[in-house]
Short mmCIF file of C-alpha atoms in Angstrom, two decimals:
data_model
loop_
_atom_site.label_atom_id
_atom_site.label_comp_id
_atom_site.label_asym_id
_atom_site.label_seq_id
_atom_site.Cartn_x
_atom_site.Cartn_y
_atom_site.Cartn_z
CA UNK A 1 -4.32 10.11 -11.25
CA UNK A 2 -4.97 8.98 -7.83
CA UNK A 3 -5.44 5.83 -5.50
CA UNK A 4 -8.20 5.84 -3.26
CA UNK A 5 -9.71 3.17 -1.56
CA UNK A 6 -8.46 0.62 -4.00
CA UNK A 7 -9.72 2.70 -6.79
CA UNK A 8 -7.67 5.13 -9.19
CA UNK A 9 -9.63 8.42 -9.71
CA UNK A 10 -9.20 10.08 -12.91
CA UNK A 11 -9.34 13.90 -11.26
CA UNK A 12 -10.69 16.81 -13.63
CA UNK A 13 -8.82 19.47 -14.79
CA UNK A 14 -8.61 22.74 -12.67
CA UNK A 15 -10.92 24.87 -12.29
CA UNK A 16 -10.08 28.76 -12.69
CA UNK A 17 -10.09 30.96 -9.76
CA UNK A 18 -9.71 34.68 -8.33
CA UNK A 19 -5.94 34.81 -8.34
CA UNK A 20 -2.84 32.02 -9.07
CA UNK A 21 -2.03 29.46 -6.78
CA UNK A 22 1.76 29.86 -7.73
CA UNK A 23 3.96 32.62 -7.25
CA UNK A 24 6.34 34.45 -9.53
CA UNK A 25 9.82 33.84 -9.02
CA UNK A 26 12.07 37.07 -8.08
CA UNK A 27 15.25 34.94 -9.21
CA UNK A 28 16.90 35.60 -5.52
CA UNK A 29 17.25 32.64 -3.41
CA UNK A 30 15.82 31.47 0.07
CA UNK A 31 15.62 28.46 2.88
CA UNK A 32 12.43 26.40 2.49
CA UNK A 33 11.26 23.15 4.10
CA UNK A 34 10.09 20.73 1.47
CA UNK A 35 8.11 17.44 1.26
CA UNK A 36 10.51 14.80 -0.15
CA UNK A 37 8.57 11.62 -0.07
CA UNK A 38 6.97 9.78 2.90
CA UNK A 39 8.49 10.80 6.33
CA UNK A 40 10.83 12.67 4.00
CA UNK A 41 11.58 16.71 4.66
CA UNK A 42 14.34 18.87 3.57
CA UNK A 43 15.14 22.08 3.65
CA UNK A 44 16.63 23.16 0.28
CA UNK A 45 17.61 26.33 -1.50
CA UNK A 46 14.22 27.42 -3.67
CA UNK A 47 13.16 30.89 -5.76
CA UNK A 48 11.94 33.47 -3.59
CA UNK A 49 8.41 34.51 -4.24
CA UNK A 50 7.38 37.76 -5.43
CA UNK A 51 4.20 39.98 -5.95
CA UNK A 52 1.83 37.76 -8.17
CA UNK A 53 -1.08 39.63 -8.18
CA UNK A 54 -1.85 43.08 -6.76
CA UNK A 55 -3.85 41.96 -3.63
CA UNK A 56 -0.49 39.76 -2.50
CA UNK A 57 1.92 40.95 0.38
CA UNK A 58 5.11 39.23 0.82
CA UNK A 59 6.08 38.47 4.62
CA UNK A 60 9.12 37.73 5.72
CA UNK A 61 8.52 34.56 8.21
CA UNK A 62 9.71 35.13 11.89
CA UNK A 63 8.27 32.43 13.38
CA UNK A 64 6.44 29.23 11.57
CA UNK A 65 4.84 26.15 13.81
CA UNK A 66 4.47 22.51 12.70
CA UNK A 67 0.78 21.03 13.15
CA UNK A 68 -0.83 17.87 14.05
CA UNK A 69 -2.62 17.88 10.75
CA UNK A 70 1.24 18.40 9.18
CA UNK A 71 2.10 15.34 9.76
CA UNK A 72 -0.58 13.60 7.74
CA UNK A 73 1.37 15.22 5.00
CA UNK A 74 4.58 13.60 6.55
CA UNK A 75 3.19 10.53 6.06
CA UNK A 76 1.43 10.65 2.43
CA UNK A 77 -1.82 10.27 3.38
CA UNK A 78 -3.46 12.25 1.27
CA UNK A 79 -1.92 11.12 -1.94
CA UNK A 80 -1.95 14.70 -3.33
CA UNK A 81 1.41 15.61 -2.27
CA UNK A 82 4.40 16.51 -5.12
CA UNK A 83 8.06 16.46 -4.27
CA UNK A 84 9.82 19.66 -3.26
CA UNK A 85 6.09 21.11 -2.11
CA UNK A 86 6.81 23.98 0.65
CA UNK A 87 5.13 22.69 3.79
CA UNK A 88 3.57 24.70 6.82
CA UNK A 89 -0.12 26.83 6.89
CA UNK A 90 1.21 28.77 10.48
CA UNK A 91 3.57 31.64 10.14
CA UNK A 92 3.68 35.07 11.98
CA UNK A 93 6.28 37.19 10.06
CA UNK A 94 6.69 41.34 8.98
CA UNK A 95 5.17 42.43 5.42
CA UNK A 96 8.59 42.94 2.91
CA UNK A 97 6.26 44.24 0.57
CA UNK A 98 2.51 45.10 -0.70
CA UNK A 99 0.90 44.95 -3.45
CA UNK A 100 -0.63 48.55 -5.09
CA UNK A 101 -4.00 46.94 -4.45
CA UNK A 102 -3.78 46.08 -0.90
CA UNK A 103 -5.18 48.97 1.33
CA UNK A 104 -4.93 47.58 5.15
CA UNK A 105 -1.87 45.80 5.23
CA UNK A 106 1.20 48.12 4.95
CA UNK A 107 5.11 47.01 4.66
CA UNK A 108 6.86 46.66 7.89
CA UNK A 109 3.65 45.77 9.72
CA UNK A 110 3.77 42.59 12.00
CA UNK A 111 0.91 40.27 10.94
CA UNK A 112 -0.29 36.52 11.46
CA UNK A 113 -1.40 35.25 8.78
CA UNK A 114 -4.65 32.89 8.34
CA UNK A 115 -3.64 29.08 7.75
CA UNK A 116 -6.87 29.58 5.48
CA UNK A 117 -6.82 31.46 2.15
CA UNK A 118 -9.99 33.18 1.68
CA UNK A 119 -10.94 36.17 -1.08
CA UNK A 120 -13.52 38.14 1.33
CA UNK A 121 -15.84 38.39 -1.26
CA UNK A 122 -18.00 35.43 -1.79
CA UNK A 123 -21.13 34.16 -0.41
CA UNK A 124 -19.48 31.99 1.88
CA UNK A 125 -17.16 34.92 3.46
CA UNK A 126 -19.55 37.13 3.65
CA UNK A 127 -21.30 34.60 6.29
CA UNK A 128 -17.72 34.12 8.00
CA UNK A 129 -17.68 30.50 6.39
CA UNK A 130 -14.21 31.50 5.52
CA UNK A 131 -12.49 28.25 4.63
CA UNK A 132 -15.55 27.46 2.15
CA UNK A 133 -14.47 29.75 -0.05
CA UNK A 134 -15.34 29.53 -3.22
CA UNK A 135 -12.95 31.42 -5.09
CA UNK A 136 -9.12 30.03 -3.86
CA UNK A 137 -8.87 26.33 -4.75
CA UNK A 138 -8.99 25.22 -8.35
CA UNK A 139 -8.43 21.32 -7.10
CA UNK A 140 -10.59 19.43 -9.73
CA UNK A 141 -9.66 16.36 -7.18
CA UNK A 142 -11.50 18.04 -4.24
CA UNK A 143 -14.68 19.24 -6.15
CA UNK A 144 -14.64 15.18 -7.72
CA UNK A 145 -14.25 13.90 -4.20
CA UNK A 146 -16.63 16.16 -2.29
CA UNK A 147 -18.93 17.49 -4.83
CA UNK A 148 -17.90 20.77 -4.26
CA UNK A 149 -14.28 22.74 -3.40
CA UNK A 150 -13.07 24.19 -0.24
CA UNK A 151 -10.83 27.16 0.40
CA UNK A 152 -7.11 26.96 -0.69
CA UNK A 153 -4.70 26.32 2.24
CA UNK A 154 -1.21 27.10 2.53
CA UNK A 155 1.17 24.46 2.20
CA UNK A 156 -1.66 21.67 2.45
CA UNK A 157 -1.21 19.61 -0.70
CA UNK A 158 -2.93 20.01 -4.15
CA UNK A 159 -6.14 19.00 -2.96
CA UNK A 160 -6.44 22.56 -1.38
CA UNK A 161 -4.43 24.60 -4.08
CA UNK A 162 -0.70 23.70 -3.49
CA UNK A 163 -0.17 26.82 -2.72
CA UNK A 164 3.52 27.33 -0.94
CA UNK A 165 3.47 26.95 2.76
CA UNK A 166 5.27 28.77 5.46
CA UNK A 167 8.00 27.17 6.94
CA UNK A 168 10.58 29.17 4.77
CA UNK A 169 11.89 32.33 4.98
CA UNK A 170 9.17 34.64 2.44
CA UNK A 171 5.98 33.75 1.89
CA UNK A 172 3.44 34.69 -0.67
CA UNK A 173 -0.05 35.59 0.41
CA UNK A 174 -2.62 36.27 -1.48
CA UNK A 175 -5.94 38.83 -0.64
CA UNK A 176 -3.62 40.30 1.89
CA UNK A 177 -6.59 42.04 3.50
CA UNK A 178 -8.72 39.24 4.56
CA UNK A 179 -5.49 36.95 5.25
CA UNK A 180 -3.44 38.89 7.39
CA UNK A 181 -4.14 40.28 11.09
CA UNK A 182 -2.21 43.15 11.90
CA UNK A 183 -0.53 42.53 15.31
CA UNK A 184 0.13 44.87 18.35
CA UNK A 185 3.36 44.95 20.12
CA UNK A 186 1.75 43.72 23.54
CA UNK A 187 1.92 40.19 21.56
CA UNK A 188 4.68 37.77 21.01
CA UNK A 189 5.30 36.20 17.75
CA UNK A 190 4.46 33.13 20.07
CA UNK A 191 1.21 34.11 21.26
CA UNK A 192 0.24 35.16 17.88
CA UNK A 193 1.34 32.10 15.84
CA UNK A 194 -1.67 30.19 17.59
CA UNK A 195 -4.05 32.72 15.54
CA UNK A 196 -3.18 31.11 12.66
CA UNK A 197 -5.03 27.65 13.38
CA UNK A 198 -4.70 26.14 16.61
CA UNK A 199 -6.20 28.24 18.78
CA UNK A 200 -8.84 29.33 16.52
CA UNK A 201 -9.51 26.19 15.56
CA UNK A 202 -10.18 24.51 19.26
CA UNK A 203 -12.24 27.92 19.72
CA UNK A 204 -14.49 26.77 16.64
CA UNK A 205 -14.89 22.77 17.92
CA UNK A 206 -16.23 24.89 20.74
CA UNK A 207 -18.62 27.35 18.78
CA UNK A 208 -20.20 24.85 16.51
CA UNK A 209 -21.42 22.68 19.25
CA UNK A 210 -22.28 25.91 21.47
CA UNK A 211 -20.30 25.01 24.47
CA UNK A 212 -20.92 27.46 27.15
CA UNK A 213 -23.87 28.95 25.77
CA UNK A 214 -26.26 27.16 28.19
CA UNK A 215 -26.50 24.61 30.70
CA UNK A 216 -27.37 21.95 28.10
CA UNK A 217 -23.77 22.69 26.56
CA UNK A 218 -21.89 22.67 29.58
CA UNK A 219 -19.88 19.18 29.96
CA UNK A 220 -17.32 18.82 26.89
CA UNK A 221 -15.34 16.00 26.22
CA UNK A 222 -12.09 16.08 24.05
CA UNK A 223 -10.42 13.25 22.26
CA UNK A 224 -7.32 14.56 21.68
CA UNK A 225 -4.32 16.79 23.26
CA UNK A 226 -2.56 17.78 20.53
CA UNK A 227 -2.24 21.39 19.69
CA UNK A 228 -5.92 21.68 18.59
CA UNK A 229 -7.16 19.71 21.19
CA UNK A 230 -5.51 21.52 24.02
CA UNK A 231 -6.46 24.52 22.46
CA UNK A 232 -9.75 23.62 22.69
CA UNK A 233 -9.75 22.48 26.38
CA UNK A 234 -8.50 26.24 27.09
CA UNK A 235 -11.15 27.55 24.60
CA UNK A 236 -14.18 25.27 26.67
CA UNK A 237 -12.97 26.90 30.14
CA UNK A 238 -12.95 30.60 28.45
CA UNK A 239 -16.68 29.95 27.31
CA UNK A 240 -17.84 28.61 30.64
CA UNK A 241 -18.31 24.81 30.19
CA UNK A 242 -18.19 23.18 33.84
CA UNK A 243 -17.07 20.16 33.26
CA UNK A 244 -14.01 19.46 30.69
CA UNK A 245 -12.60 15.98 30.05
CA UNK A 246 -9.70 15.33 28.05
CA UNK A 247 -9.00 11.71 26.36
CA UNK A 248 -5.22 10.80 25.34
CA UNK A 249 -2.63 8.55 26.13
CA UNK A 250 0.42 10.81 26.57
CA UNK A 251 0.99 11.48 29.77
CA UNK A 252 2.74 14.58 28.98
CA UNK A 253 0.04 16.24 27.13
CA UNK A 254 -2.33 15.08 29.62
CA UNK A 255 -0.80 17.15 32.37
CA UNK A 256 -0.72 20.00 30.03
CA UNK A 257 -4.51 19.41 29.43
CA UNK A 258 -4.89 19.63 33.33
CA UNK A 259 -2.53 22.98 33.81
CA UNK A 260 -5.04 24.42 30.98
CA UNK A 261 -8.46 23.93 32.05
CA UNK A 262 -9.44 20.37 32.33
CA UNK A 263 -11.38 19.30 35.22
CA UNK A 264 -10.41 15.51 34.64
CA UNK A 265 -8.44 13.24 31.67
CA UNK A 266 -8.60 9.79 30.88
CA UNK A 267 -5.43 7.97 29.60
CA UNK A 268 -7.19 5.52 27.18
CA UNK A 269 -4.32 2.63 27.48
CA UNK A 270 -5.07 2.81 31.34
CA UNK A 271 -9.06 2.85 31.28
CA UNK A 272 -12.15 2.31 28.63
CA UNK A 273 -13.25 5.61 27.80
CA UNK A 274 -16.85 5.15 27.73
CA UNK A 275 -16.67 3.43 31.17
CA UNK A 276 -14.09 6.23 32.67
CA UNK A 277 -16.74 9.02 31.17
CA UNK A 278 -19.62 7.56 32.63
CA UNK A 279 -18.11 7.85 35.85
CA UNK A 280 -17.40 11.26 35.20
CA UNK A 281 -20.38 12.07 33.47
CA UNK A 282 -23.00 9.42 34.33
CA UNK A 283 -25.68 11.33 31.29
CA UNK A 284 -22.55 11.40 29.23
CA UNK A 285 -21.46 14.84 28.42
CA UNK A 286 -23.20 16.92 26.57
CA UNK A 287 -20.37 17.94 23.63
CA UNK A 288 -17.61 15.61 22.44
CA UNK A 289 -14.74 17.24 20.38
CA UNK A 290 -12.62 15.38 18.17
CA UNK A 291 -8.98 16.79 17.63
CA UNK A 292 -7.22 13.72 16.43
CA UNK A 293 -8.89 12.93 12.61
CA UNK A 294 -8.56 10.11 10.22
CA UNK A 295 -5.18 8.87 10.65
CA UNK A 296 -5.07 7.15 14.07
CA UNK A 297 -6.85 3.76 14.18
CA UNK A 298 -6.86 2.35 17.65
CA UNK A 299 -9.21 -0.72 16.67
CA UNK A 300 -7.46 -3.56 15.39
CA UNK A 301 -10.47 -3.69 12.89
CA UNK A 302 -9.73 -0.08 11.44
CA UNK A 303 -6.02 -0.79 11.74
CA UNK A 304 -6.58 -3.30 8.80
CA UNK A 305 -8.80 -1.99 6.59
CA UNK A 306 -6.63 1.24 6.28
CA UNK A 307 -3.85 -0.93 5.74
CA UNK A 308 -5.98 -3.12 2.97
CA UNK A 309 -7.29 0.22 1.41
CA UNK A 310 -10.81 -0.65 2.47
CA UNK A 311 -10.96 2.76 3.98
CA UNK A 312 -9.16 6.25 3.85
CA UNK A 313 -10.14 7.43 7.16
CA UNK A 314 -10.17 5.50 10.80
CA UNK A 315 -13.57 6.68 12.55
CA UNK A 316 -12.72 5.00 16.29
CA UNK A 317 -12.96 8.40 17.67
CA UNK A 318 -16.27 8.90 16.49
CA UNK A 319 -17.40 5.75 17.28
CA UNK A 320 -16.37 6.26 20.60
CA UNK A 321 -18.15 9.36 20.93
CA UNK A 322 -20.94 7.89 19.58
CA UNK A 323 -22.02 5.87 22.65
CA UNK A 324 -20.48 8.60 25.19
CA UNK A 325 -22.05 11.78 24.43
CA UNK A 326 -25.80 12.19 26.33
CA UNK A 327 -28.93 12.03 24.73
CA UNK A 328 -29.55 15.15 21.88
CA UNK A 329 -25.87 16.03 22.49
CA UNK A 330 -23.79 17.52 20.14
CA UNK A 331 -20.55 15.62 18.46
CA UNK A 332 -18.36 18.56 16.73
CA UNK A 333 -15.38 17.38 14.18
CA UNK A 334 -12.67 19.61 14.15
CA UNK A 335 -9.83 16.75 13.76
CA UNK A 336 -9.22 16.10 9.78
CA UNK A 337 -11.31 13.83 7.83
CA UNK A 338 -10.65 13.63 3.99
CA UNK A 339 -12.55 10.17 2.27
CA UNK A 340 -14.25 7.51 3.36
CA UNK A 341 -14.77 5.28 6.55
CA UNK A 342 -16.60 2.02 7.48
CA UNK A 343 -18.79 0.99 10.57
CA UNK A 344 -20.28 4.71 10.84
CA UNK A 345 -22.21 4.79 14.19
CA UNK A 346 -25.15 5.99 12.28
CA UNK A 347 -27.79 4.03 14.57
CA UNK A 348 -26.35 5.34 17.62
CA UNK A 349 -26.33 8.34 16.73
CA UNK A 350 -30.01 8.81 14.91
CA UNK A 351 -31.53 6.99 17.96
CA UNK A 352 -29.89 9.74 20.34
CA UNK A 353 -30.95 12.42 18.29
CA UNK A 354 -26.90 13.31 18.26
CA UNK A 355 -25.96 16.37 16.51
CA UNK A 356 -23.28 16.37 14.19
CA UNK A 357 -21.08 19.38 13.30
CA UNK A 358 -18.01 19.94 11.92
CA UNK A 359 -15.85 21.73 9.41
CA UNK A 360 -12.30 23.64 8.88
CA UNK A 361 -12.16 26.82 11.00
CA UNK A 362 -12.66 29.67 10.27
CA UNK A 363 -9.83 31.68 11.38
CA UNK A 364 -10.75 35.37 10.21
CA UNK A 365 -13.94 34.94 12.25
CA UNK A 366 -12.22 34.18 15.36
CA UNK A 367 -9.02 35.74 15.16
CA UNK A 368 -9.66 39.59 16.05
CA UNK A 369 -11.85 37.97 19.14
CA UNK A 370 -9.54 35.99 20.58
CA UNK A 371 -6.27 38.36 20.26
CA UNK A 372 -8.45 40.60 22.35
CA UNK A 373 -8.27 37.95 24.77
CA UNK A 374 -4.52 37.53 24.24
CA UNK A 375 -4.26 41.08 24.97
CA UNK A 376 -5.87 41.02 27.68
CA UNK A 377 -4.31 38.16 29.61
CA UNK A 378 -6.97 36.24 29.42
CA UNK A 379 -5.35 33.66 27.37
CA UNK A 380 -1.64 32.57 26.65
CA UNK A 381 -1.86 29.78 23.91
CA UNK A 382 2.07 29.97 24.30
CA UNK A 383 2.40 27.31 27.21
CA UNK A 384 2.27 24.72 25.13
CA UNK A 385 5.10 25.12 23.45
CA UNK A 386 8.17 22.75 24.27
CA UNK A 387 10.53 23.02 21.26
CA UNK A 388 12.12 25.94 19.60
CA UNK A 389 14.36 25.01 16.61
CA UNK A 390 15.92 26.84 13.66
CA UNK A 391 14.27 25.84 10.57
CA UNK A 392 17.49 24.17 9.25
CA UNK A 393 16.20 21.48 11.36
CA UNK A 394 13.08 21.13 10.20
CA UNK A 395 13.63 17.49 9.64
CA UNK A 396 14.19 17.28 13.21
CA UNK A 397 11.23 18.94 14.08
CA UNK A 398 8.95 16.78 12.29
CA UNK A 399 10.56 13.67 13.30
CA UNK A 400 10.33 14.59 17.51
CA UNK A 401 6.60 15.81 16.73
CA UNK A 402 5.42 12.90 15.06
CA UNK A 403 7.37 10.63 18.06
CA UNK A 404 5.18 12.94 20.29
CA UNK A 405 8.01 13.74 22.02
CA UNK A 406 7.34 17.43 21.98
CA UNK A 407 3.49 18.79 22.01
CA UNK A 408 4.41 22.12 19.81
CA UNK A 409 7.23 22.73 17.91
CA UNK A 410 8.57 26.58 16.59
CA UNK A 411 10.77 27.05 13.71
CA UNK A 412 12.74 30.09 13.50
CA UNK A 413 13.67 30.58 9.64
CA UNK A 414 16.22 33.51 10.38
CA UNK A 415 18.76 31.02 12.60
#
């Protein structure tokens, strides 16, 4: 049973799919970071996983990361959360041990693994839709919600499988194939843990909206510099786009946005964003990104109607893009949006003939692409990182992230 919008929904049962959600349990013991309650993690003593089906590898975590989208967990906004859930979707770690199915993936290799659980084999896949696929998240909640399901996600809540997550010390992943990317040893653990979402991510706001493909896709602006929305600053410079604005109000991350490959940013407490773009961008720009998703209402009117449960999701990002891209330009939604939100800008943007894309990325697409890159110097999604802690203080971690006191936050499971 869940609350939503002032209404309790009565979910469905699961629905089956291509392999089980939860692990077996070996019966040995490990460290795991674990949703408590609202703004409640702990790292406890839980079961270590094992082989659960022959397409699994277990990996030993070296490194794990702590999102933006995290910390809508943190906070119980998605009401699908269940206490002692293993948080964290990006891990970088060495296989323990394969199962006899698994033919790329071999023990002792160094992988990143994909924050997104896909089974290679559907429809969706085959198209490199990976996080639509159909075959990894039984969430009877999800298909009731959106009319259809999405792929499973580690350590994302039971609307996308509740399957374990990767802040702990082993980790369980399934279709080991399609999940994990090998990794050379010209790459840091680092580097590579931005495979897993982030960077892949910002590079997919970027594809959908065809930045850099033209000169009609050419001026981007980002709401946003988080993780993600850094990430895809550095992602609109790699593709060419001439003109790169970047919209937060943390001075901090704004200087990071700078050092990364914005041309300008606009610190929205200091200046009215449509004003400061259309003195930028007179047209308005051709793409707007959105990295920051539903949580963050900045209008006093959203403010209350989340509060009141008149609506799930706070949409002053989009509104704001809305009236700032140009005309026929292209809004792309790569910040999380899960329900439902009032005073949609849907006049502005049917009488600009605005595009809208948007979707969950996905990573197996990008990720050989852009570790290339990595390789070749071209990119070092590593810069952003400020805080390196042992996962023991995990609590710690989320609490300094979600004070936006740190922009990205490592946690080492093995100290």
């Amino acid at each position: 049973m869940h609350k939503l919008v002032g209404k309790v929904l009565h979910a469905p049962e699961d629905v089956p799919i291509a392999t089980p959600t939860q692990p077996v349990k070996t019966g040995e013991r490990m460290m795991a970071l674990t949703w408590q309650g609202t703004a409640s993690v702990k790292v406890i003593g839980v079961s270590r996983p094992g082989i659960t089906d022959e397409r699994d590898v277990i990996v030993r975590v070296a490194l794990a990361a702590v999102c933006g989208s995290d910390l809508h967990l943190y906070h119980n906004e998605l009401k699908a959360m269940q206490k002692g859930d293993i948080l964290g979707h990006e891990f970088v770690g060495t296989v323990e041990q394969a199962g006899s199915e698994v033919r790329q993936i071999q023990k002792g290799m160094r992988v990143a693994v994909s924050c997104v659980i896909a089974d290679g084999t559907c429809n969706y896949c085959k198209q490199g839709m990976f996080s639509l696929c159909d075959n990894t998240n039984p969430s009877g909640l999800m298909e009731k919600l959106f009319g259809h399901r999405t792929a499973g996600l580690f350590g994302y809540s039971h609307l996308t499988g509740g399957y374990p997550g990767g802040q702990a010390q082993f980790v369980r992943v399934p279709f080991a194939d399609v999940n994990c990317l090998p990794l050379p040893d010209n790459v840091s653990n680092e580097q590579a843990i931005f495979l897993c979402d982030n960077l892949c991510t910002g590079w997919h706001g970027n594809a959908l909206a065809n930045v850099g493909e033209d000169q009609q896709h050419s001026s981007v602006a980002i709401w946003g510099a988080g993780p993600v929305g850094l990430m895809a600053a550095l992602s609109a410079k790699k593709r060419g786009a001439t003109r790169i604005v970047v919209i937060d109000s943390v001075p901090q991350r704004l200087l990071m946005a700078s050092k990364l490959g914005a041309t300008d940013v606009i610190n929205y407490k200091e200046q009215n964003v449509i004003t400061g773009l259309h003195d930028i961008i007179p047209a308005g720009p051709d793409v707007c990104i959105e990295c920051v998703g539903f949580r963050y209402a900045k209008s006093r009117t959203h403010k209350i109607e989340k509060t009141l449960m008149l609506e799930t999701d706070a949409i002053d990002t989009v509104s704001e893009m809305a009236r700032a891209v140009r005309k026929g330009g292209t809004i792309s939604l790569i910040g999380d949006f899960f329900a439902f939100a009032n005073h949609y800008p849907i006049g502005a943007l049917m009488e600009k003939s605005v595009r809208v894309v948007g979707g969950q990325v996905f990573v197996q697409k990008y990720w050989r692409e852009l570790l290339e890159r990595i390789q070749k110097g071209e990119i070092d999604p590593s810069a952003v990182v400020t805080d390196r802690l042992p996962l023991s203080k995990g609590a710690e971690a989320y609490k300094i992230f979600d004070e936006k006191s740190a922009i990205k936050v490592l946690l080492n499971p093995a100290e």
